Short mmCIF file of C-alpha atoms in Angstrom, two decimals:
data_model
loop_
_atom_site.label_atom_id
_atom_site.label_comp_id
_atom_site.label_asym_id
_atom_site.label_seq_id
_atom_site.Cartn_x
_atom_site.Cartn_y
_atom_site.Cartn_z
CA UNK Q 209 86.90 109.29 85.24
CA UNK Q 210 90.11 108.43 87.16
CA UNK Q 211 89.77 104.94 86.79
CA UNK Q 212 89.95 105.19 82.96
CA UNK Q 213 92.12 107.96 82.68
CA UNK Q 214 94.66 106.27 84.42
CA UNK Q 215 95.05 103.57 81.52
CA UNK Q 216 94.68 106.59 78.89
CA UNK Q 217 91.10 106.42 78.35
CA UNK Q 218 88.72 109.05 78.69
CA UNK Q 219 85.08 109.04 79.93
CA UNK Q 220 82.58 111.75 80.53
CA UNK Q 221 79.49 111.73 82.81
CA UNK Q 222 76.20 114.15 82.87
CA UNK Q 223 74.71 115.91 85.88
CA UNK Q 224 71.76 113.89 85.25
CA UNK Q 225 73.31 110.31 85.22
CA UNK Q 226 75.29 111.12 88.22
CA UNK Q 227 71.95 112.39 89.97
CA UNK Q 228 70.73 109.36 89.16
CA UNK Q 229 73.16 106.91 90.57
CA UNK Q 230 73.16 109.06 93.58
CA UNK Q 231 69.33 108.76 93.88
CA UNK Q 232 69.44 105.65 93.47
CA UNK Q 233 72.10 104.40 96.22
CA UNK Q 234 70.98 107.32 99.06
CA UNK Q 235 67.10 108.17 97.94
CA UNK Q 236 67.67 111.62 97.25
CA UNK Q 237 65.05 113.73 94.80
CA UNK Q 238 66.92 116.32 92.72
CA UNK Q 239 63.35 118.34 93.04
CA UNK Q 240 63.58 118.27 96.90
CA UNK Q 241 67.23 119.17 98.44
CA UNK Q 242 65.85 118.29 101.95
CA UNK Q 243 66.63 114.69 100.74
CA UNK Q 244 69.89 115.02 100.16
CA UNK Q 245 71.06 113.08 103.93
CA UNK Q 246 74.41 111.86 101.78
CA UNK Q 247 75.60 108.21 102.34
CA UNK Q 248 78.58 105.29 103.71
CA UNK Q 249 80.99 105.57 101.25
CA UNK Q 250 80.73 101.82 101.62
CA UNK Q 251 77.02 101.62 100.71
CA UNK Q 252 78.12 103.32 97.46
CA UNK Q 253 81.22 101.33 96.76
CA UNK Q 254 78.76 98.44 96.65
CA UNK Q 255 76.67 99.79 94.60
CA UNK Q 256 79.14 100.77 92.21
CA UNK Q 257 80.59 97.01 92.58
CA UNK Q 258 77.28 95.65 91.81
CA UNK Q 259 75.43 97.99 89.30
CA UNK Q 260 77.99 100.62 88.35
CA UNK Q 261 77.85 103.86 87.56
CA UNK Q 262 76.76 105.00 84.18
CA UNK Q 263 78.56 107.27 81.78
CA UNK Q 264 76.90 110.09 79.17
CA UNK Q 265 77.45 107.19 76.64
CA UNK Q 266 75.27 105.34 78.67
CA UNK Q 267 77.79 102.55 80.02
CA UNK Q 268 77.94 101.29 83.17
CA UNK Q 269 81.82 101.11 84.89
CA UNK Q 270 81.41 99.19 87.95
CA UNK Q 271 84.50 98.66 90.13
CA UNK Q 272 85.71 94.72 90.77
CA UNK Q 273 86.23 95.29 94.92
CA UNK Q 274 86.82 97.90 97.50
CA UNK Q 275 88.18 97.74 100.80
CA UNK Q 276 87.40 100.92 103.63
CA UNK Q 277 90.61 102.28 105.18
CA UNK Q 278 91.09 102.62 108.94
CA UNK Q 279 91.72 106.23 109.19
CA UNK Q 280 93.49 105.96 112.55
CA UNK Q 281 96.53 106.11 110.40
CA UNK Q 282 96.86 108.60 107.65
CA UNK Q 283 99.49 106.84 106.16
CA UNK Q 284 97.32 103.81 104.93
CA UNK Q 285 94.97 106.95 103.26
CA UNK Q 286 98.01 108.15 101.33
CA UNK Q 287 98.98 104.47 100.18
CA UNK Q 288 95.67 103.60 99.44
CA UNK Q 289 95.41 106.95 97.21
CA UNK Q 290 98.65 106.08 95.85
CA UNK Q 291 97.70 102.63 94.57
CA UNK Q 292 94.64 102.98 93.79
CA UNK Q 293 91.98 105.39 93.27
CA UNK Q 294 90.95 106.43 96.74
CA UNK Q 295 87.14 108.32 97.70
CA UNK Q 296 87.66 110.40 100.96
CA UNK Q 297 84.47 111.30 102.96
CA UNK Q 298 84.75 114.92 104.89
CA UNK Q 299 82.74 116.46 107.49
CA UNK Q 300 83.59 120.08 105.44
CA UNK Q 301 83.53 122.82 107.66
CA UNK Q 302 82.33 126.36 106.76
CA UNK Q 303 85.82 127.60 106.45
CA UNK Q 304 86.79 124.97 103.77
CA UNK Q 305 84.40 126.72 101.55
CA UNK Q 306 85.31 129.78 102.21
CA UNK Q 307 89.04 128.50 101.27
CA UNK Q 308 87.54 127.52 98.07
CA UNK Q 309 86.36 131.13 96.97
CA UNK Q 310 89.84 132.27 98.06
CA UNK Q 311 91.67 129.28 96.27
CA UNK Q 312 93.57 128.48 99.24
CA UNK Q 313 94.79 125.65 101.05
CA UNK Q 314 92.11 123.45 103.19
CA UNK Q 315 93.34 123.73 106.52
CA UNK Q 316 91.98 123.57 110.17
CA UNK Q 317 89.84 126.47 111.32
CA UNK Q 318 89.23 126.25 114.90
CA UNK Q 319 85.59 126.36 115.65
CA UNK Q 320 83.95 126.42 111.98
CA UNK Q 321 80.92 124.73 112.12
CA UNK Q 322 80.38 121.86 109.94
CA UNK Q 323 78.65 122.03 106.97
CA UNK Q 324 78.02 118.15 106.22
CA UNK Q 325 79.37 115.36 104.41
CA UNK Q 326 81.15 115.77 101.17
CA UNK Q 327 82.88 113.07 99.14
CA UNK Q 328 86.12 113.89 97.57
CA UNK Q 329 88.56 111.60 95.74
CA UNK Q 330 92.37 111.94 97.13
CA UNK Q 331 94.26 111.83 93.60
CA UNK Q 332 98.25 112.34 95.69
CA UNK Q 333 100.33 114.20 97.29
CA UNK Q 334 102.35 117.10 96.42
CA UNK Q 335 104.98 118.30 98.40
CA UNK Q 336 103.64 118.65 102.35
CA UNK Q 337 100.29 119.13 100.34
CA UNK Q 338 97.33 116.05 99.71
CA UNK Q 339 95.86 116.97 96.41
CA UNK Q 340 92.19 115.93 95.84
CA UNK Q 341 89.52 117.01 93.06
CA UNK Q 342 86.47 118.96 94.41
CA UNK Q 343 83.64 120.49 92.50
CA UNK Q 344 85.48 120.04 89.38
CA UNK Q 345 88.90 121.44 89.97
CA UNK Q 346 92.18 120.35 92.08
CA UNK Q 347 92.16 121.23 95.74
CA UNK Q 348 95.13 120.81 98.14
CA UNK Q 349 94.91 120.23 101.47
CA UNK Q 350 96.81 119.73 104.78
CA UNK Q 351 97.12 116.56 106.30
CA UNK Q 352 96.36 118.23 109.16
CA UNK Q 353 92.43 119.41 107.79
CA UNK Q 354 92.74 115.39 106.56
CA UNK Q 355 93.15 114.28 109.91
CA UNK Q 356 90.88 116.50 111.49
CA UNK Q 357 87.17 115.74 109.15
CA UNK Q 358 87.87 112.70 107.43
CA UNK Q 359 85.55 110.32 108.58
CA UNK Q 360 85.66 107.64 105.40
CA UNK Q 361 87.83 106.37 103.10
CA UNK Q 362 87.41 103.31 100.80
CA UNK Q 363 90.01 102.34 98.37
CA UNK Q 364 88.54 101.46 94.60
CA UNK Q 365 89.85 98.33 92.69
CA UNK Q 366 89.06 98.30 89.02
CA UNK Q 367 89.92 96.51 85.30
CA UNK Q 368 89.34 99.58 83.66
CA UNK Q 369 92.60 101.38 84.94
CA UNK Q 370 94.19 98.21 83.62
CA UNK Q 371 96.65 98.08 81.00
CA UNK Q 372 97.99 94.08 80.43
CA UNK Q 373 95.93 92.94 83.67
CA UNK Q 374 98.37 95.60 85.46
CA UNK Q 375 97.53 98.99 87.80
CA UNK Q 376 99.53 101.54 85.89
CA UNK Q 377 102.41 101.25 88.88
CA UNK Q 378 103.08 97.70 87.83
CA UNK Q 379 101.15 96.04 90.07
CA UNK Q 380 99.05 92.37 89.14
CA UNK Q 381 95.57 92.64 88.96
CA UNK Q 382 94.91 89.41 90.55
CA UNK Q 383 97.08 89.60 92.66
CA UNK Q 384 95.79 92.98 94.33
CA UNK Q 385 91.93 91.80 94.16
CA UNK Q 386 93.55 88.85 96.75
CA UNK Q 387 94.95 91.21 98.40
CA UNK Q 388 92.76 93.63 99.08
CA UNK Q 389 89.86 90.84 99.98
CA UNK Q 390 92.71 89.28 102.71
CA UNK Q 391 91.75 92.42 104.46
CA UNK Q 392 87.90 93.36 103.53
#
């Protein structure tokens, strides 16, 4: 949905089609939760290179590279998001949902158990504040609580944020595809 929207498209997906491309790159039944063991955000990046993932119009938008970021340095996560569209993986603790229900700020909670994996895309920056999308809404969070349970990040090349063969902050597209395969 980023990906298009950022060259004034629009997309939707279902539950189902998303289930479906999930089950399909980690082997997880929607009718048993027990097989929900999540994935490498770089197993799914290849999947979505290769096969895509399908819309409720029942297109497929694959992405033309990816590249994972080295997380020892936040400041190649806040490029990356910057540039391109950027998927964050998160060991979430308890207390980040409990944020949630209080719409507050993710933050570090010392000693909240973790609650698993969860993927989020990193959409900026705002203020002090990093400013991802989770369950269907806008959540901020410190860079601190970034720093803390990231454990993945892969930034997401694709034509379909294109407009003229350029990212919408200017940039070439083939120039950034050599780019970004210098380093993968």
């Amino acid at each position: 949905m980023l990906l298009v929207k950022e060259a004034g498209n629009t997309v939707t997906f279902t539950d189902a089609n998303v289930l479906s491309d999930y089950a399909a790159v980690t082997g997880f039944d929607p009718d048993d939760p027990s097989t929900d063991h999540g994935t490498d955000l770089q197993v799914a990046a290849s999947y979505r290179r290769r096969r895509g993932i399908i819309d409720a119009a029942g297109k497929r938008h694959t992405i033309a590279t990816y590249l994972g970021i080295d997380l020892a340095n936040t400041q190649h996560i806040l490029l990356a998001a910057y540039m391109f569209v950027c998927g964050v993986g998160l060991q979430l603790p308890s207390s980040a949902l409990d944020q949630v229900d209080k719409a507050e700020v993710w933050d570090v909670v010392a000693g909240s158990p973790s609650e698993g994996g969860h993927y989020v895309p990193l959409i900026g920056r705002q203020d002090d504040l990093l400013v991802f999308v989770s369950w269907g809404r806008v959540q901020y969070a410190t860079q601190r609580f970034l720093s803390t349970y990231c454990d993945e990040a892969v930034a997401y090349l694709s034509k379909e944020d294109l407009v003229k063969q350029k990212s919408p902050d200017g940039f070439d597209y083939a120039t950034l595809c050599a780019d970004l395969k210098e380093f993968a």
